[in-house]
Amino acid sequence: MGITFDKSTQFFHLTTKNTSYLFGIFDNNYLYSPYYGRRLREGTDLKRLWQKYPSGFSPNYEGAPSVDYALDLIPTEYPAYGGGDYRNPAVGVHFEDGSRIIDPKFVSYTITDGNEELKGLPSLSGGDQTLEVLLRDEPSGVEIVLHYVIFEDIDIIARSARIINGTNEAIRVTRALSMSMDLPIADYDMIGLYGTHIRERQIDRSPLRHGIQSVGSRRGTSSHHHNPFISFVSKTTTEEQGDAYGCALIYSGNWIGVAEVDPFGGARVQMGIHPADFSWKLNPGEEFVTPEAVITYTHNGMNRMSQNFHDAFRYHLGHTKNRNKRRPIVVNNWEATYFDFDEEKLLGIIESCKGLGIDTFVLDDGWFGHRDTDNSSLGDWFVHTGKLPNGLTPLIEKCEEQGMTFGLWFEPEMISEDSELYRAHPDWALKKNGRPFCRGRQQLILDLSREDVLEYLQETVGGVLRNNRISYVKWDMNRHFTEAYSEALPPDQQGEVFHRFVLNLYRFMAYLNENFPDLVIEGCSGGGGRFDAGVLYYQPQIWTSDDSDAIERLKIQYGTSMCYPPQAMTAHLSASPNHQMNRVTPYNTRALVAQSASFGYELNPLHLTDEERAQIKTQTDRYREVSDMILKGDFYRLINPFNTNACAWMFVLPDKSKAYAVYVRQLNLPADPVKVLKFQGLDPEAVYHIDELDADFGGDELMYAGVALKHLWDFEATSFTLTKK
Ligand code: DGJ
């Protein structure tokens, strides 16, 4: 395992437990990248894969040995524009004289143990080895450093690039992708996670076709609409077997994931910051660092691909204290009260949590400025004395009296026109003075690319946290960008607004982590509109969707698990009929779906019957029992809710001593045959006791024959708790 450079073949081998990633120094010092797949032995000479194509209309680069050599025909590591490779480039540069041509070639490399995190951007830590490869465009002096970190045991490679202005003049970087990879054969399906508000991360699997196909976001955030994750799988790949490549971007702003199938049958796969509306000025000697892309390959199907990502994000992403700890079971008041609350009502809600096993009460939107609806006060982070005349203290004390803690909602990146902040600083909103501008949810976006805005947020939000005993923050973000113009930046840097916003967003998140290390912060963006690894670096869980209906959540959580571990998803049991779907579902189903994530409640405990209160106490106790599996277990998707009438999943502790599975029935079918659930990931030699059936089964029986399911009516669910004997 490890990273080596084979001097005789001139190939770099990045070898993990089960995979090899190979590229070599080719003719004229170009990089030739023929292979990412199952592990190959050291010394394999993949120059033998090189084949000369008939190269009509593929111009030959200067110094090419024959007419068969053209950049258009070479699979390469980090392609550039201008020298005859007509496929998508990874990098684009504009020089002062208007030229856009660069031709990066190999210069040198370093291999070091461990890894350093990227400067100013969230990235993985705890890697085994790092490879840096220096490329240079000799005529100009522009340099590119390709950066690779391997995580051997989990078959993960993290990739990024640095573009360095080695010239004597300012240049503009117009494209700077995090990774590019040429798959030699394009016979794959592309998988993406698309969606909308209240329907995030649905799974799309479509065959690749000739030409460019891409997903991405130009909305300023990673978005509900497409998630920064793409995968390429063979036609026959299932959850359990077959080739699966995955790529996820650790970034929360505009992004692109693209595959270009060329006429010769190869596929160029790329991911990074979306080049539309992006440019970055680099003065001589300065460098631009791309976000990190995380890639994995397995021949063991989509579920293993997901497990590799889950392990990368659970054990190598971020440093928050509560990263792999059980997070508090919360009651959030949003669906209980919306904006309609006052001190008395909230005290009643907190009081009624007594005896339910709730850890934290979270006060959602509406506690600040004079916010009674969504048309005012964002930016005014001081208490709404009309609703809470005595401030937050009585609420905090009430929580503490009954052994709970207090949490609070913020939407730091926003500004309302009706706010003290806007009246004082109208130029702090992202828009162009003198032009009409859009509103989203009646609000504007704070220009966080500005240093003074960052300082304001640190003082005000930090002040509330410093002056009150707050253990939990829900950080919301409720509109997408328009008129992205900053009054603080010069004309030639307006293309930097989106990325500068994200960089300062990360600085603010890091500030909160450093200054309030015990605080649990839950990410949120109108539900799951910013569910990405960039946020997860700082905030270990994210509100998965504003759709809290258990049946809709089956698809949303199943889709999200393609890339993110269940412990990263916040899921709340909410009232029935559900507020988004008006659907009536059993309490047990709502609990089992929400308990397979970071669990809580989104309802008014004052409205509960005694029987429901007893059920909640049982649920919170139960969550404490199974939460270890949800945090540390390997996750298996068992039954797909998108193409069946059910959904099932399970968690297995890595030592296979315990497991926990959930099966949910969607709509019933008449005369439906008996259903069997087959488990996965168990020890086939062992005997497991299933609590709910009070019976023992062989691990082999459970995996290969399965257990018969009792009859379930519409929306009913059942669980299985397995202990190895
Ligand atoms: C959107 C969030 O997703 C909701 O949970 C809630 O916090 C509202 N915003 C409040 O405005």
CSV table of C-alpha atoms in Angstrom, one decimal, residues 299-533:
chain,number,residue,atom,x,y,z
A,299,HIS,CA,-16.0,-3.4,-7.2
A,300,ASN,CA,-18.4,-4.3,-4.4
A,301,GLY,CA,-21.3,-2.1,-5.4
A,302,MET,CA,-22.9,1.2,-4.4
A,303,ASN,CA,-23.3,0.3,-0.7
A,304,ARG,CA,-19.6,-0.1,-0.3
A,305,MET,CA,-19.0,3.1,-2.1
A,306,SER,CA,-21.3,4.8,0.4
A,307,GLN,CA,-19.6,3.2,3.3
A,308,ASN,CA,-16.2,4.5,2.1
A,309,PHE,CA,-17.6,8.0,2.1
A,310,HIS,CA,-19.3,7.5,5.5
A,311,ASP,CA,-16.0,6.4,7.0
A,312,ALA,CA,-14.2,9.4,5.4
A,313,PHE,CA,-16.7,11.9,6.7
A,314,ARG,CA,-17.1,10.3,10.2
A,315,TYR,CA,-13.5,9.8,11.0
A,316,HIS,CA,-11.5,12.3,8.8
A,317,LEU,CA,-13.7,15.4,8.4
A,318,GLY,CA,-13.5,18.2,11.0
A,319,HIS,CA,-12.5,18.4,14.6
A,320,THR,CA,-15.7,19.3,16.6
A,321,LYS,CA,-15.8,17.8,20.0
A,322,ASN,CA,-19.2,16.1,19.3
A,323,ARG,CA,-18.2,14.6,15.9
A,324,ASN,CA,-18.8,11.0,16.7
A,325,LYS,CA,-20.7,11.4,20.0
A,326,ARG,CA,-24.5,11.0,20.4
A,327,ARG,CA,-26.0,14.4,19.9
A,328,PRO,CA,-28.8,15.7,22.2
A,329,ILE,CA,-32.4,14.6,21.6
A,330,VAL,CA,-34.1,17.9,21.0
A,331,VAL,CA,-37.6,19.3,20.9
A,332,ASN,CA,-37.7,22.1,18.3
A,333,ASN,CA,-40.6,24.5,18.5
A,334,TRP,CA,-40.9,25.4,14.8
A,335,GLU,CA,-43.7,23.1,13.8
A,336,ALA,CA,-45.2,23.5,17.2
A,337,THR,CA,-45.6,27.3,17.1
A,338,TYR,CA,-44.1,28.8,14.0
A,339,PHE,CA,-43.8,32.6,14.8
A,340,ASP,CA,-46.7,32.5,17.2
A,341,PHE,CA,-45.1,32.3,20.7
A,342,ASP,CA,-44.4,34.3,23.8
A,343,GLU,CA,-42.6,33.6,27.1
A,344,GLU,CA,-45.6,31.9,28.7
A,345,LYS,CA,-46.2,29.6,25.8
A,346,LEU,CA,-42.6,28.5,25.6
A,347,LEU,CA,-42.3,28.0,29.3
A,348,GLY,CA,-45.3,25.7,29.0
A,349,ILE,CA,-43.7,23.7,26.2
A,350,ILE,CA,-40.5,23.4,28.1
A,351,GLU,CA,-42.3,22.3,31.3
A,352,SER,CA,-44.2,19.7,29.4
A,353,CYS,CA,-40.9,18.1,28.2
A,354,LYS,CA,-40.5,16.9,31.8
A,355,GLY,CA,-40.3,13.1,32.0
A,356,LEU,CA,-40.0,12.6,28.2
A,357,GLY,CA,-36.2,12.0,28.1
A,358,ILE,CA,-35.5,15.1,26.0
A,359,ASP,CA,-32.1,16.7,26.3
A,360,THR,CA,-32.5,20.1,24.8
A,361,PHE,CA,-35.2,22.6,23.9
A,362,VAL,CA,-34.4,24.5,20.7
A,363,LEU,CA,-36.1,27.9,20.1
A,364,ASP,CA,-36.5,28.4,16.4
A,365,ASP,CA,-37.1,31.4,14.2
A,366,GLY,CA,-38.9,34.5,15.7
A,367,TRP,CA,-37.0,35.3,18.9
A,368,PHE,CA,-35.1,38.4,17.8
A,369,GLY,CA,-35.6,42.0,16.6
A,370,HIS,CA,-39.3,42.5,16.1
A,371,ARG,CA,-39.8,39.3,14.0
A,372,ASP,CA,-43.4,38.2,14.0
A,373,THR,CA,-43.4,37.0,10.4
A,374,ASP,CA,-40.7,36.4,7.9
A,375,ASN,CA,-40.5,39.9,6.6
A,376,SER,CA,-38.3,41.5,9.1
A,377,SER,CA,-35.4,41.6,11.6
A,378,LEU,CA,-32.8,39.3,10.1
A,379,GLY,CA,-29.4,40.7,11.2
A,380,ASP,CA,-30.8,42.2,14.4
A,381,TRP,CA,-29.5,39.5,16.8
A,382,PHE,CA,-31.0,40.8,20.0
A,383,VAL,CA,-34.1,39.5,21.8
A,384,HIS,CA,-37.6,40.4,20.7
A,385,THR,CA,-38.8,42.0,23.9
A,386,GLY,CA,-42.4,42.1,22.7
A,387,LYS,CA,-42.4,38.3,22.9
A,388,LEU,CA,-39.7,37.7,25.5
A,389,PRO,CA,-39.7,40.7,27.8
A,390,ASN,CA,-37.3,39.0,30.2
A,391,GLY,CA,-34.9,37.9,27.6
A,392,LEU,CA,-33.8,34.3,27.1
A,393,THR,CA,-32.9,33.7,30.8
A,394,PRO,CA,-36.3,32.5,32.1
A,395,LEU,CA,-36.3,29.9,29.2
A,396,ILE,CA,-32.8,28.8,29.9
A,397,GLU,CA,-33.5,28.5,33.7
A,398,LYS,CA,-36.6,26.6,33.0
A,399,CYS,CA,-34.7,24.1,30.9
A,400,GLU,CA,-32.0,23.7,33.5
A,401,GLU,CA,-34.5,23.3,36.3
A,402,GLN,CA,-35.6,20.1,34.7
A,403,GLY,CA,-32.2,18.8,33.6
A,404,MET,CA,-32.3,20.1,30.0
A,405,THR,CA,-30.2,22.5,28.1
A,406,PHE,CA,-31.3,25.4,25.7
A,407,GLY,CA,-30.7,25.8,22.0
A,408,LEU,CA,-31.2,28.7,19.7
A,409,TRP,CA,-31.9,29.4,16.0
A,410,PHE,CA,-29.9,31.9,13.9
A,411,GLU,CA,-29.8,32.8,10.2
A,412,PRO,CA,-26.5,34.7,10.2
A,413,GLU,CA,-26.0,35.1,6.5
A,414,MET,CA,-29.2,37.2,5.9
A,415,ILE,CA,-30.5,40.7,6.2
A,416,SER,CA,-34.1,42.0,6.2
A,417,GLU,CA,-34.8,45.4,4.6
A,418,ASP,CA,-36.9,46.0,7.8
A,419,SER,CA,-34.0,45.7,10.2
A,420,GLU,CA,-31.8,48.1,12.2
A,421,LEU,CA,-28.9,46.5,10.4
A,422,TYR,CA,-30.2,47.3,6.9
A,423,ARG,CA,-31.1,50.9,7.9
A,424,ALA,CA,-27.5,51.3,9.1
A,425,HIS,CA,-25.8,49.4,6.3
A,426,PRO,CA,-27.8,49.1,3.1
A,427,ASP,CA,-24.6,48.4,1.2
A,428,TRP,CA,-24.1,45.2,3.3
A,429,ALA,CA,-26.7,43.4,1.2
A,430,LEU,CA,-25.6,41.6,-2.0
A,431,LYS,CA,-27.0,43.7,-4.8
A,432,LYS,CA,-26.0,46.4,-7.2
A,433,ASN,CA,-26.9,49.9,-6.1
A,434,GLY,CA,-29.3,51.5,-8.6
A,435,ARG,CA,-30.5,48.2,-10.1
A,436,PRO,CA,-33.7,46.3,-9.1
A,437,PHE,CA,-33.1,43.2,-7.0
A,438,CYS,CA,-34.8,40.0,-6.1
A,439,ARG,CA,-36.0,39.1,-2.7
A,440,GLY,CA,-36.3,35.5,-1.5
A,441,ARG,CA,-38.6,34.8,1.4
A,442,GLN,CA,-38.7,38.6,1.6
A,443,GLN,CA,-35.0,38.8,2.5
A,444,LEU,CA,-31.6,39.7,1.1
A,445,ILE,CA,-28.2,38.0,1.5
A,446,LEU,CA,-25.6,39.7,3.7
A,447,ASP,CA,-22.4,40.3,1.8
A,448,LEU,CA,-20.2,38.0,3.8
A,449,SER,CA,-17.4,38.4,1.3
A,450,ARG,CA,-16.8,41.7,3.3
A,451,GLU,CA,-14.5,41.6,6.3
A,452,ASP,CA,-16.7,44.1,8.2
A,453,VAL,CA,-19.7,41.8,7.8
A,454,LEU,CA,-17.7,38.9,9.2
A,455,GLU,CA,-16.6,41.0,12.2
A,456,TYR,CA,-20.3,42.1,12.8
A,457,LEU,CA,-21.4,38.5,12.8
A,458,GLN,CA,-18.7,37.4,15.1
A,459,GLU,CA,-19.6,40.2,17.6
A,460,THR,CA,-23.4,39.9,17.5
A,461,VAL,CA,-23.9,36.1,17.2
A,462,GLY,CA,-20.9,35.5,19.3
A,463,GLY,CA,-22.2,38.0,21.9
A,464,VAL,CA,-25.6,36.1,22.2
A,465,LEU,CA,-23.7,32.8,22.7
A,466,ARG,CA,-21.3,34.4,25.2
A,467,ASN,CA,-24.0,36.0,27.3
A,468,ASN,CA,-26.4,33.1,27.5
A,469,ARG,CA,-26.0,29.4,28.4
A,470,ILE,CA,-26.7,28.0,25.0
A,471,SER,CA,-25.7,24.4,24.2
A,472,TYR,CA,-27.1,24.0,20.7
A,473,VAL,CA,-27.4,26.2,17.7
A,474,LYS,CA,-29.5,25.6,14.6
A,475,TRP,CA,-27.9,27.6,11.8
A,476,ASP,CA,-30.3,28.3,9.0
A,477,MET,CA,-30.0,29.8,5.5
A,478,ASN,CA,-33.2,30.5,3.6
A,479,ARG,CA,-32.6,31.9,0.1
A,480,HIS,CA,-30.4,31.6,-2.9
A,481,PHE,CA,-28.1,34.3,-4.4
A,482,THR,CA,-29.1,36.8,-7.0
A,483,GLU,CA,-27.4,40.0,-8.1
A,484,ALA,CA,-24.1,38.8,-6.6
A,485,TYR,CA,-22.3,42.1,-6.6
A,486,SER,CA,-20.3,43.4,-3.7
A,487,GLU,CA,-20.0,47.1,-3.2
A,488,ALA,CA,-16.7,46.4,-1.4
A,489,LEU,CA,-14.8,44.7,-4.3
A,490,PRO,CA,-13.1,46.5,-7.3
A,491,PRO,CA,-14.5,45.8,-10.8
A,492,ASP,CA,-11.8,43.2,-11.7
A,493,GLN,CA,-12.6,41.1,-8.6
A,494,GLN,CA,-16.4,40.9,-8.9
A,495,GLY,CA,-16.0,37.3,-10.1
A,496,GLU,CA,-14.7,36.4,-6.7
A,497,VAL,CA,-17.9,37.2,-4.7
A,498,PHE,CA,-19.3,33.7,-4.5
A,499,HIS,CA,-16.1,32.1,-3.4
A,500,ARG,CA,-15.1,34.8,-1.0
A,501,PHE,CA,-18.5,34.5,0.6
A,502,VAL,CA,-17.9,30.7,1.1
A,503,LEU,CA,-14.4,31.3,2.5
A,504,ASN,CA,-15.7,33.8,5.0
A,505,LEU,CA,-18.6,31.5,5.9
A,506,TYR,CA,-16.0,28.9,6.8
A,507,ARG,CA,-14.0,31.4,8.8
A,508,PHE,CA,-17.2,32.3,10.7
A,509,MET,CA,-18.0,28.6,11.3
A,510,ALA,CA,-14.4,28.0,12.5
A,511,TYR,CA,-14.6,31.0,14.8
A,512,LEU,CA,-17.7,29.5,16.5
A,513,ASN,CA,-16.1,26.1,16.8
A,514,GLU,CA,-12.9,27.6,18.3
A,515,ASN,CA,-14.7,30.0,20.7
A,516,PHE,CA,-17.6,27.7,21.7
A,517,PRO,CA,-16.0,24.2,21.6
A,518,ASP,CA,-18.9,22.5,23.5
A,519,LEU,CA,-21.6,23.9,21.3
A,520,VAL,CA,-23.4,21.5,19.1
A,521,ILE,CA,-24.2,23.3,15.8
A,522,GLU,CA,-26.8,21.9,13.4
A,523,GLY,CA,-26.6,23.0,9.8
A,524,CYS,CA,-29.8,23.9,7.9
A,525,SER,CA,-30.7,25.7,4.7
A,526,GLY,CA,-34.5,25.6,4.3
A,527,GLY,CA,-34.2,22.0,5.3
A,528,GLY,CA,-31.4,20.2,3.4
A,529,GLY,CA,-30.4,22.9,1.0
A,530,ARG,CA,-26.8,22.9,2.1
A,531,PHE,CA,-26.2,19.2,2.9
A,532,ASP,CA,-22.5,18.9,2.0
A,533,ALA,CA,-19.2,17.9,3.4
